[in-house]
Tab-separated table of C-alpha atoms in Angstrom:
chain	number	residue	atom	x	y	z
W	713	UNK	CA	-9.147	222.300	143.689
W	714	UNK	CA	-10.685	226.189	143.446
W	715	UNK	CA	-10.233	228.260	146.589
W	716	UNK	CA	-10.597	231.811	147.289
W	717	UNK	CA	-7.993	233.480	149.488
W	718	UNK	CA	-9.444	236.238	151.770
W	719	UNK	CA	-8.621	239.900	151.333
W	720	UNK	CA	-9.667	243.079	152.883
W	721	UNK	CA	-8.701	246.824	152.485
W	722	UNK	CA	-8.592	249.531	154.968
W	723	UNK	CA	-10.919	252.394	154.539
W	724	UNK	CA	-9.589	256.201	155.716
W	725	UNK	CA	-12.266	256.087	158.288
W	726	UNK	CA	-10.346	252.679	159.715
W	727	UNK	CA	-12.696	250.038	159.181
W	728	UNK	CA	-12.086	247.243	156.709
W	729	UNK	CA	-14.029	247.102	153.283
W	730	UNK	CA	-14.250	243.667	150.779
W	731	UNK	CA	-12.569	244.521	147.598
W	732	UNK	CA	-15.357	243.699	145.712
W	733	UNK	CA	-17.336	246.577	147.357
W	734	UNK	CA	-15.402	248.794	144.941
W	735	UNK	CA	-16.567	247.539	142.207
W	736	UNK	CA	-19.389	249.495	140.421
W	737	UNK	CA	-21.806	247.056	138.648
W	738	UNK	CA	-24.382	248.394	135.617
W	739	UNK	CA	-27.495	247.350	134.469
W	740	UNK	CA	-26.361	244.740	132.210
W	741	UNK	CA	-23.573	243.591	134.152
W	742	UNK	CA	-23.190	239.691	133.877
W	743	UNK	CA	-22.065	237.918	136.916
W	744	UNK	CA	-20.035	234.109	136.320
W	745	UNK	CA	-22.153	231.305	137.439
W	746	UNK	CA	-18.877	229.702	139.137
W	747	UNK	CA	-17.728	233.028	141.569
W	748	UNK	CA	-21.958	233.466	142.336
W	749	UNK	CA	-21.191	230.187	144.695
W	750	UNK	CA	-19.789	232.468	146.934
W	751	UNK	CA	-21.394	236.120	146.882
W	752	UNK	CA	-19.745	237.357	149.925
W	753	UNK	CA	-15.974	235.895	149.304
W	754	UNK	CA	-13.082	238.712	149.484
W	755	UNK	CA	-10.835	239.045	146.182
W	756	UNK	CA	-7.559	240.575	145.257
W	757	UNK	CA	-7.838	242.397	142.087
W	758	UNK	CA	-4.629	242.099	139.694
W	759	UNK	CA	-5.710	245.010	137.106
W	760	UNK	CA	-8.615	246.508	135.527
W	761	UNK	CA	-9.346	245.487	131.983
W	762	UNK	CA	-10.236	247.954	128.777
W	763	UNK	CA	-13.663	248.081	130.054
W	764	UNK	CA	-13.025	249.006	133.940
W	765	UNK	CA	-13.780	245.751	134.951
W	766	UNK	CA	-11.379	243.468	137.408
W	767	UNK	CA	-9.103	241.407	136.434
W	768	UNK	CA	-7.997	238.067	138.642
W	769	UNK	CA	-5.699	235.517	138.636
W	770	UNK	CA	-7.147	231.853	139.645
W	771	UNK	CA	-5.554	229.024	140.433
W	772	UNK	CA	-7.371	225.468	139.509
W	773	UNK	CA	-5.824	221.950	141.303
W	774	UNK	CA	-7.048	219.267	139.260
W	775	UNK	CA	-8.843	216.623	141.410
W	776	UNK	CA	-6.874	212.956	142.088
W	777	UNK	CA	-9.172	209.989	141.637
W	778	UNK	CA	-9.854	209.370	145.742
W	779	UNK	CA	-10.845	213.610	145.745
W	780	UNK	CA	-13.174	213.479	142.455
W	781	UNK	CA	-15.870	211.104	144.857
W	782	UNK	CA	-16.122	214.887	147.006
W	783	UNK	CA	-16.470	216.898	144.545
W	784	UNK	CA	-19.393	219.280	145.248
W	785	UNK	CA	-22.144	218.159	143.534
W	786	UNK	CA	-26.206	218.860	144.241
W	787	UNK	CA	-28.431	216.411	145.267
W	788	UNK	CA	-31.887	215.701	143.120
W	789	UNK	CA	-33.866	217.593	145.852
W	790	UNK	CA	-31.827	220.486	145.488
W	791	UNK	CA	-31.202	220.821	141.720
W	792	UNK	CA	-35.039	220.410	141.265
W	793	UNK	CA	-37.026	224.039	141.779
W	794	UNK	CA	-39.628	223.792	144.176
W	795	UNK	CA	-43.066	225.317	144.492
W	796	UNK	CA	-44.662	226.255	147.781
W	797	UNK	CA	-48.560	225.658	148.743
W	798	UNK	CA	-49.008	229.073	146.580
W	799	UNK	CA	-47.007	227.815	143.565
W	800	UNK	CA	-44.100	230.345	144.192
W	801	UNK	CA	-40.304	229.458	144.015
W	802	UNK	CA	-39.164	228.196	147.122
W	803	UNK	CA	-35.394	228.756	147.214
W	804	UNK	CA	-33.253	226.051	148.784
W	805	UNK	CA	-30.620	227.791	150.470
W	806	UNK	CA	-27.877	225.732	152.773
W	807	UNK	CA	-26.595	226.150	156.103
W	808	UNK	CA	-24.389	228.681	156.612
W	809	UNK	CA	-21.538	226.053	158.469
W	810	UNK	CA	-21.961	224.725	154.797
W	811	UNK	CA	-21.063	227.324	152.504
W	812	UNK	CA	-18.114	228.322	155.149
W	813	UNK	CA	-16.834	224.897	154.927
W	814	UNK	CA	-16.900	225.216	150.869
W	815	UNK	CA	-14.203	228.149	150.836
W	816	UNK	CA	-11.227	225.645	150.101
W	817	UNK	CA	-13.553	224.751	146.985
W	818	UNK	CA	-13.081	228.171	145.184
W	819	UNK	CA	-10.095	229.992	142.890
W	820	UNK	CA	-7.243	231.088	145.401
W	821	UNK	CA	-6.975	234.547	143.963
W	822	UNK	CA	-2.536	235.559	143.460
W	823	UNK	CA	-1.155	238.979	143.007
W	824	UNK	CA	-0.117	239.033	138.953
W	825	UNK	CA	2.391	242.178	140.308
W	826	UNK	CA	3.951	240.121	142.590
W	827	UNK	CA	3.764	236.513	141.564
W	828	UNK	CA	3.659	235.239	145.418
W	829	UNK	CA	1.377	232.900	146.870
W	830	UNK	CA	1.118	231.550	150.548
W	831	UNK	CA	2.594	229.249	152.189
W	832	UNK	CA	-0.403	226.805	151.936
W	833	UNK	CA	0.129	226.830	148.297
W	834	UNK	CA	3.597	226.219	148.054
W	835	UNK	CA	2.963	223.167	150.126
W	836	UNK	CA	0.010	222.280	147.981
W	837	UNK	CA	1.852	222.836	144.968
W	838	UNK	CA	4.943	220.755	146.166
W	839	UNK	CA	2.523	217.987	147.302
W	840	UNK	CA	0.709	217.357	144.435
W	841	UNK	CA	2.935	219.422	141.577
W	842	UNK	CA	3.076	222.085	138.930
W	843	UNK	CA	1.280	219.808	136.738
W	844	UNK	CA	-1.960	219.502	138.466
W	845	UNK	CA	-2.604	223.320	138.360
W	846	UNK	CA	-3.695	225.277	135.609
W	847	UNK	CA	-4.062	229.427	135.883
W	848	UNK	CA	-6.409	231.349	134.792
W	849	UNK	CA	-6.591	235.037	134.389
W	850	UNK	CA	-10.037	236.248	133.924
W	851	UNK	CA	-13.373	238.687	135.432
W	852	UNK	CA	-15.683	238.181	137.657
W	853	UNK	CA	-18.630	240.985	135.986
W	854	UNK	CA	-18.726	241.941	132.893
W	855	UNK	CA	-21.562	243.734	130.442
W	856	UNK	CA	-23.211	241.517	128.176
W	857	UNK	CA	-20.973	241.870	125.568
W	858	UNK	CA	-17.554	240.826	127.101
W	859	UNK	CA	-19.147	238.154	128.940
W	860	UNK	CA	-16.100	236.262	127.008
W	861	UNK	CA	-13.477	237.391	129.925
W	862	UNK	CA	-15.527	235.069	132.796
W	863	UNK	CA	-15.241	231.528	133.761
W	864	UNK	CA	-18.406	229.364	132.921
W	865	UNK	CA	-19.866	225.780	134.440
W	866	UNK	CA	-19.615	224.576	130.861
W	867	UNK	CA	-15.379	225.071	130.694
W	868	UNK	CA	-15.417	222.526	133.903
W	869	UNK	CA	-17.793	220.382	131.954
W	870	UNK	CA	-15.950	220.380	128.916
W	871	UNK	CA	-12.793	220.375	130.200
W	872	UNK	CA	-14.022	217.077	132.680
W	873	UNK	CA	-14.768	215.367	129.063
W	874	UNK	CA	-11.780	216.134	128.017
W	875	UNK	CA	-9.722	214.922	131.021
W	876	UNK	CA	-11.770	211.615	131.248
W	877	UNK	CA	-11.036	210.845	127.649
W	878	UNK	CA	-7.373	211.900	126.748
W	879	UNK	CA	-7.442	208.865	124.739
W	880	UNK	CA	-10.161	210.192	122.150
W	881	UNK	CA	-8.053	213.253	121.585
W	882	UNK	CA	-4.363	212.232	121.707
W	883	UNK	CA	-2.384	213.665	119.211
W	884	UNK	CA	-5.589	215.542	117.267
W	885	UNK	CA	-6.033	219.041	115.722
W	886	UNK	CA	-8.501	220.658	117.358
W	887	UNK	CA	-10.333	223.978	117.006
W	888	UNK	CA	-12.366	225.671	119.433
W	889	UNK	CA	-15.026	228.347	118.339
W	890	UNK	CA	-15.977	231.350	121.682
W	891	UNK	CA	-12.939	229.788	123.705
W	892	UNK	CA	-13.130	233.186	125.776
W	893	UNK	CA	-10.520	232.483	128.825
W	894	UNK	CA	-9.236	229.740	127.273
W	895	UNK	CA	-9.646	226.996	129.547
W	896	UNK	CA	-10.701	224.082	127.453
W	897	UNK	CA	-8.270	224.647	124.956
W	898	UNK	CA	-5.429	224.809	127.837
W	899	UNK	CA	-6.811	221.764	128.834
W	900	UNK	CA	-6.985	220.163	125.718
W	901	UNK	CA	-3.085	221.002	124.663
W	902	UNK	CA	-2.346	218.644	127.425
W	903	UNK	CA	-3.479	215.712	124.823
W	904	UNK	CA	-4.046	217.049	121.394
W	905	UNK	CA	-1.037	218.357	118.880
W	906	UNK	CA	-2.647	221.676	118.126
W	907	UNK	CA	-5.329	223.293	119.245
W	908	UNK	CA	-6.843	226.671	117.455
W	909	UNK	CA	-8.170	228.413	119.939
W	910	UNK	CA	-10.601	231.130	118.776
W	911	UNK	CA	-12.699	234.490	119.912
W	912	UNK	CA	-13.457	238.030	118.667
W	913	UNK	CA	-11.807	240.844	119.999
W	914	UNK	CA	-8.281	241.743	120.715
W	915	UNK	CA	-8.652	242.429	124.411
W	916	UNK	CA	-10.167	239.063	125.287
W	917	UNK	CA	-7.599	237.691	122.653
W	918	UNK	CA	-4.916	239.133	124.521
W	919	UNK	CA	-6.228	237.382	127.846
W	920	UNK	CA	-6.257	233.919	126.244
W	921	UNK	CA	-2.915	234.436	125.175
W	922	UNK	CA	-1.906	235.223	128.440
W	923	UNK	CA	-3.114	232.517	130.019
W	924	UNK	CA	-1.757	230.141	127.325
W	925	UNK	CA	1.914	231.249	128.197
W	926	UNK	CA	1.072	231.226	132.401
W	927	UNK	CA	0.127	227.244	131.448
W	928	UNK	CA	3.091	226.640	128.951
W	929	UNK	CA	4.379	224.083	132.143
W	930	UNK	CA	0.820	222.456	131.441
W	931	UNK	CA	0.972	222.117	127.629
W	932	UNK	CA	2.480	219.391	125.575
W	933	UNK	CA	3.562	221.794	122.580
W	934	UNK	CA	6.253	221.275	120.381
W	935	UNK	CA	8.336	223.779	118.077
W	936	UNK	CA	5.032	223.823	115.553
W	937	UNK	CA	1.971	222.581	117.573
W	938	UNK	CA	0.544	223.770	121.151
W	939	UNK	CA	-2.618	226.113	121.207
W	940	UNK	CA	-2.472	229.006	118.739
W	941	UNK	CA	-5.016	231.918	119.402
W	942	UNK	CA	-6.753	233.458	116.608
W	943	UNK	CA	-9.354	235.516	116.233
W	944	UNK	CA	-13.138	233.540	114.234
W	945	UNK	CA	-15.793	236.138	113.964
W	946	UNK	CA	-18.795	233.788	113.105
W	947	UNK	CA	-20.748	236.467	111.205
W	948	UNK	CA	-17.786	236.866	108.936
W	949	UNK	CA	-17.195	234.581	106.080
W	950	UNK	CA	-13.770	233.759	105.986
W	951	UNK	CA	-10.758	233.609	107.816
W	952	UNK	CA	-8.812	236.959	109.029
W	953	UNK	CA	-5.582	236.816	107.051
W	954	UNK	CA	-4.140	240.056	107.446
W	955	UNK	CA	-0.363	240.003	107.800
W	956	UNK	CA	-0.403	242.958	110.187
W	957	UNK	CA	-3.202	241.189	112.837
W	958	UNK	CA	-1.615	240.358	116.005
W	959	UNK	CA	-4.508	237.309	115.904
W	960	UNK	CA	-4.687	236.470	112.193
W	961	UNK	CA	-4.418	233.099	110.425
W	962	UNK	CA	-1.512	232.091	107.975
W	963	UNK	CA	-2.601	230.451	105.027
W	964	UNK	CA	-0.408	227.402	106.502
W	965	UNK	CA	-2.261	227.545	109.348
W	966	UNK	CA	-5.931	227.530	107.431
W	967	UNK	CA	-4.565	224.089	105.289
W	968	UNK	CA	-3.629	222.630	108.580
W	969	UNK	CA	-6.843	223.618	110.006
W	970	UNK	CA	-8.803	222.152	106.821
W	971	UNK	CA	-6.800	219.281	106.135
W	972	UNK	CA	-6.363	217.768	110.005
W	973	UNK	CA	-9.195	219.264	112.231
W	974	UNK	CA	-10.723	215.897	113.539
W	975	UNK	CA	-11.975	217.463	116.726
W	976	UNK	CA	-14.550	220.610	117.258
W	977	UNK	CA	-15.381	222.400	120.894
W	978	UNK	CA	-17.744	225.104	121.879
W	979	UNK	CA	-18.084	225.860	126.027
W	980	UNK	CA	-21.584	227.476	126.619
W	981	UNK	CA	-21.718	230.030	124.059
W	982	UNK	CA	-25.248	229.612	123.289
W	983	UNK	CA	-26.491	232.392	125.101
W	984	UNK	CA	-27.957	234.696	122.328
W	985	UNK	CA	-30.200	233.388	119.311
W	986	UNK	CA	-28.058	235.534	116.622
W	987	UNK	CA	-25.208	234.080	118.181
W	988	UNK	CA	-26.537	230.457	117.887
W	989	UNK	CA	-27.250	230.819	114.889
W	990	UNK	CA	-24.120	232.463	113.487
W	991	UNK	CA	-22.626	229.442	115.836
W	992	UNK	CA	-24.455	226.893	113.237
W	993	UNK	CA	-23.613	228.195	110.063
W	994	UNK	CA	-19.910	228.176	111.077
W	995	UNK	CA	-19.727	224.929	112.366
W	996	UNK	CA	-21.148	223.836	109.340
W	997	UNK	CA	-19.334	226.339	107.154
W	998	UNK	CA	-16.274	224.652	108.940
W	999	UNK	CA	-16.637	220.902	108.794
W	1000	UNK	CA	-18.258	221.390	104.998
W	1001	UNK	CA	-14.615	222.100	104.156
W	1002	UNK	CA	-12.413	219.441	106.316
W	1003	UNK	CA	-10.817	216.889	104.731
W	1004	UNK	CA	-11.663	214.157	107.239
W	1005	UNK	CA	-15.329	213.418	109.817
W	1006	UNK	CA	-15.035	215.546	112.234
W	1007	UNK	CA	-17.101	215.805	115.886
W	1008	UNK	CA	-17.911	218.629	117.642
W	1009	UNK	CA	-18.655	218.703	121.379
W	1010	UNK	CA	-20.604	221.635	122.604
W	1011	UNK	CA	-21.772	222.230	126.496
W	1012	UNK	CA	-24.624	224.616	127.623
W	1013	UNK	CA	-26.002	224.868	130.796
W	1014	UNK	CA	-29.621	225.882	130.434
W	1015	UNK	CA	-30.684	228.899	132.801
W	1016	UNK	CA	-34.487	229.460	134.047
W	1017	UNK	CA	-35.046	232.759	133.144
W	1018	UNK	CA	-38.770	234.456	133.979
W	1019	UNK	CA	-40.634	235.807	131.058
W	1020	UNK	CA	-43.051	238.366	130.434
W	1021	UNK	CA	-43.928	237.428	126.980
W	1022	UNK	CA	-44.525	233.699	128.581
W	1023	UNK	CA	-45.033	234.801	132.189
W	1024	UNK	CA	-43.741	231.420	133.530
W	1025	UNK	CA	-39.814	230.316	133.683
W	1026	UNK	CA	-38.605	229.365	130.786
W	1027	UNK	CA	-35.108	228.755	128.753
W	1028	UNK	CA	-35.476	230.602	125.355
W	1029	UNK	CA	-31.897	230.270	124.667
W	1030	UNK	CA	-31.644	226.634	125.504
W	1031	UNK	CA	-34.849	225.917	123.625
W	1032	UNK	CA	-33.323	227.924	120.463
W	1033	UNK	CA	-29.992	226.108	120.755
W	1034	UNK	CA	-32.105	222.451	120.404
W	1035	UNK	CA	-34.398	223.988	117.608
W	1036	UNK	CA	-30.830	224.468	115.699
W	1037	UNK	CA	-29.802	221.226	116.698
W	1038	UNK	CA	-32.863	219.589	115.113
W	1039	UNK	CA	-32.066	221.833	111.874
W	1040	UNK	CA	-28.504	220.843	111.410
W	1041	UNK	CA	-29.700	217.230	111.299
W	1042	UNK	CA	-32.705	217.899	108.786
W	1043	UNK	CA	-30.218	219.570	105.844
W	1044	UNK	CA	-31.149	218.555	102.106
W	1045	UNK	CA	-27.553	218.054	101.759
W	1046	UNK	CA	-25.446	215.687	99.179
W	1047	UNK	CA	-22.490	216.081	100.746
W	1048	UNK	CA	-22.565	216.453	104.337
W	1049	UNK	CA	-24.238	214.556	106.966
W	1050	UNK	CA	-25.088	215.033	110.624
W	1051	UNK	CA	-25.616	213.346	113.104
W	1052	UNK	CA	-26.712	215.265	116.438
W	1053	UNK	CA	-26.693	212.965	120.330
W	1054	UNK	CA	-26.683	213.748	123.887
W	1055	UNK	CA	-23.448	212.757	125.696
W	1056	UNK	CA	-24.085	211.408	129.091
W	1057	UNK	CA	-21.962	213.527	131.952
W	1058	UNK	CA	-21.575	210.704	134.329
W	1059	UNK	CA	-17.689	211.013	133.639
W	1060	UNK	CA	-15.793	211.923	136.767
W	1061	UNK	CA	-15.619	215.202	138.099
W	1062	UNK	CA	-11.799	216.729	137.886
W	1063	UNK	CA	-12.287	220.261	138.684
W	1064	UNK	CA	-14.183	221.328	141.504
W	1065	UNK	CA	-17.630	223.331	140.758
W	1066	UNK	CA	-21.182	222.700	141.078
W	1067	UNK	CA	-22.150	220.422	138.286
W	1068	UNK	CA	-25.609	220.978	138.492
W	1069	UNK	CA	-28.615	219.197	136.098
W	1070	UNK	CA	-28.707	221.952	133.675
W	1071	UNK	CA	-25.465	221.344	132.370
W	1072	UNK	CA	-25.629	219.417	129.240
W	1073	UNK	CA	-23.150	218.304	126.733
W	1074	UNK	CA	-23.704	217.463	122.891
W	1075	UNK	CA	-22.045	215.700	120.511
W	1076	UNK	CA	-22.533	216.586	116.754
W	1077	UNK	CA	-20.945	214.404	113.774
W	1078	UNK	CA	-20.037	215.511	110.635
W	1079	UNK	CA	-19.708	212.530	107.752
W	1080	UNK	CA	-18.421	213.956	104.320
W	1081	UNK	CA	-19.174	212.905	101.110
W	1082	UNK	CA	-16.286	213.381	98.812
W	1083	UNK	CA	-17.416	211.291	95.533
W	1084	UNK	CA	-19.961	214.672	95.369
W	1085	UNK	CA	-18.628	217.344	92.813
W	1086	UNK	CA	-17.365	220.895	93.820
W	1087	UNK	CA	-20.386	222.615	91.707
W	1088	UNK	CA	-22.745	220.456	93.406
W	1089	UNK	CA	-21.182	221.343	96.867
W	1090	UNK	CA	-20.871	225.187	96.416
W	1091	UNK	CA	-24.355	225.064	95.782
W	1092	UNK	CA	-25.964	223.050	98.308
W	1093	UNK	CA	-23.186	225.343	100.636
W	1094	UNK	CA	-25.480	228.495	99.696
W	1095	UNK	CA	-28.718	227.112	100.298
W	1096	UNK	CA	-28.047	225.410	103.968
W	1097	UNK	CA	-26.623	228.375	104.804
W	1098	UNK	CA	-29.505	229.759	103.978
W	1099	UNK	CA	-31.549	227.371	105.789
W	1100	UNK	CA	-29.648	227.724	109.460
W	1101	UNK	CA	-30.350	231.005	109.772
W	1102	UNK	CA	-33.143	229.898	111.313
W	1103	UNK	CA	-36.229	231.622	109.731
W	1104	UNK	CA	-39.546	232.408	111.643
W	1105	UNK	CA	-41.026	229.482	109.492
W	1106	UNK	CA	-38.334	226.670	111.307
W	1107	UNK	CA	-38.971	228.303	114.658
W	1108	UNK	CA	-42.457	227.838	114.541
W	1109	UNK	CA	-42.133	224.088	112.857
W	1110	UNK	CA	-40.039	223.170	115.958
């Protein structure tokens, strides 16, 4: 369960202020779709981050079966926009006894300088257990770039998967490209042997990390497996192996990776068409060099965004992510195979968000050829890499 735990500060003049009101937003400032449930909630911020944003500690009470049936979820009228008699967006907005009565379904927010939490949560904690509840440090706003630091719909999603099929992923390697907080792959150490969990950039590296040791009660690691964070930068072409990197990869560490990875996960990272496509080649970079099929799970939520070019609402990055999809599955390649299918997200509900109809999860399949020979595979490597970069004669195809 996700709560938020009220906080106010005291102005000179006397009167009380939200903490939030201090915070000084920009132009491209990206606010989660999870904390945007409730715009007016008071936080307690832990520290500010490299970029002046602030940082918050959440803590997240996995649902029991009889509470998953409760979860907050929309109804058809209200995931569906609306048009009024003049064809403009009619916003469905809830009664306000409602959204007062959904506090208790939002992060409870701790002091990371102090460590204490109420009383409520010590008896929540006692009642259901350590085990049940995973922390997260992360932001709440962030510019474009860093957008990395925030919670996202498609973590819960993923992360739901995951938790309604431990059996699919018990005892696996696992590698998870834009992990950002770190989430899934917290949630998927509770299963799998190792998980690689991977980002770009040391400060949101150094987050993940932290949150992998605040969860260490959470994740079944042994001496050699658990989730290892290192850093993938999907327009390089290799692996960082510098010795001196806090987040680089051992060259034990890329065999394992190559030799066991069974399992793939992305958690809405398709919001940019460079990035998508970058996304693409690496996954396919990736599974052209595992030893054994792989399958890769990826969750976007597609957001109605209003156009100019289009003037209607539209999804541009959602479209571009299914033109890829269709591309992936179209290769001229000998060696490698793929197979691209929906995955239906009527699997129960274990964390408690708004799992609305744009959330979507994919599964893609990779099936290896190895009777091919290397020449033949280095060279079909260069020219599908070629292909997913997604040139303006594909886009227009699709």
């Amino acid at each position: 369960m996700i709560r938020v735990m009220d906080k106010t500060l005291q102005h000179p003049e006397g009167h009380e202020a939200r903490a939030m009101d201090q915070v000084t937003f920009r132009s491209d400032t990206v606010l989660s779709d999870v904390h945007l449930l409730l715009p007016n909630a008071h936080h307690l911020m832990t520290r500010l981050n490299s970029v002046g944003q602030p940082v918050f500690l959440s803590r997240f009470r996995i649902l029991r079966e009889e509470e998953q049936k409760e979860a907050c979820s929309p109804s058809e009228e209200e995931s569906h926009c609306r048009l009024d008699e003049d064809g403009d967006l009619e916003v469905v907005r809830k009664p306000a006894e409602t959204a007062q009565g959904r506090a208790t379904a939002h992060p409870v927010i701790l002091s990371q300088a102090e460590g204490a939490i109420s009383d409520e949560e010590e008896e929540e904690e006692e009642e259901y257990g350590e085990m049940d509840v995973i922390k997260i440090e992360h932001t709440m706003a962030t510019p474009l770039e860093d957008v990395g630091k925030q919670i996202w719909r498609g973590a819960f999603l993923l992360s739901d998967f995951i938790l309604s099929n431990p059996a699919a992923f018990t005892g696996a390697t696992v590698l998870e490209l834009g992990a950002g907080t770190g989430l899934a792959s917290i949630v998927m150490a509770s299963v799998a042997k190792t998980v690689y969990c991977t980002d770009v950039g040391e400060d949101l590296l150094r987050m993940c990390q932290r949150n992998v040791h605040l969860n260490q009660h959470y994740i079944a690691a042994s001496d050699e497996c658990g989730v290892k964070v290192r850093q993938l930068d999907w327009t390089a072409d290799d692996f960082l192996t510098d010795a001196d990197s806090e987040f680089g990869w051992s060259e034990d560490e890329v065999s394992d990776l190559h030799d066991n990875t069974t399992v793939i996960i992305a958690a809405d990272v398709c919001y940019d068409d460079d990035l998508t496509d970058a996304l693409f080649r690496t996954l396919y970079r990736i599974c052209s060099n595992l030893r054994h099929s792989s399958t890769a799970y990826i969750s976007i939520e597609k957001r109605l965004n209003f156009t100019l070019r289009h003037m209607d609402v539209s999804c541009e990055a959602y479209d571009h992510f299914r033109r890829c999809l269709e591309q992936i599955t179209e290769l001229r390649e000998k060696e490698m195979r793929f197979t691209v299918s929906p995955v239906s997200c009527s699997f129960p509900q274990f964390f408690q968000y708004e799992r609305v109809n744009q959330l979507e999860l994919w599964k893609v399949s990779a099936f290896p050829f190895p009777t091919q020979c290397s020449s033949t595979s280095s060279r079909n490597h260069g020219e599908n890499d070629a292909t997913l970069k997604t040139n303006p004669e594909s886009r227009s195809k699709s």
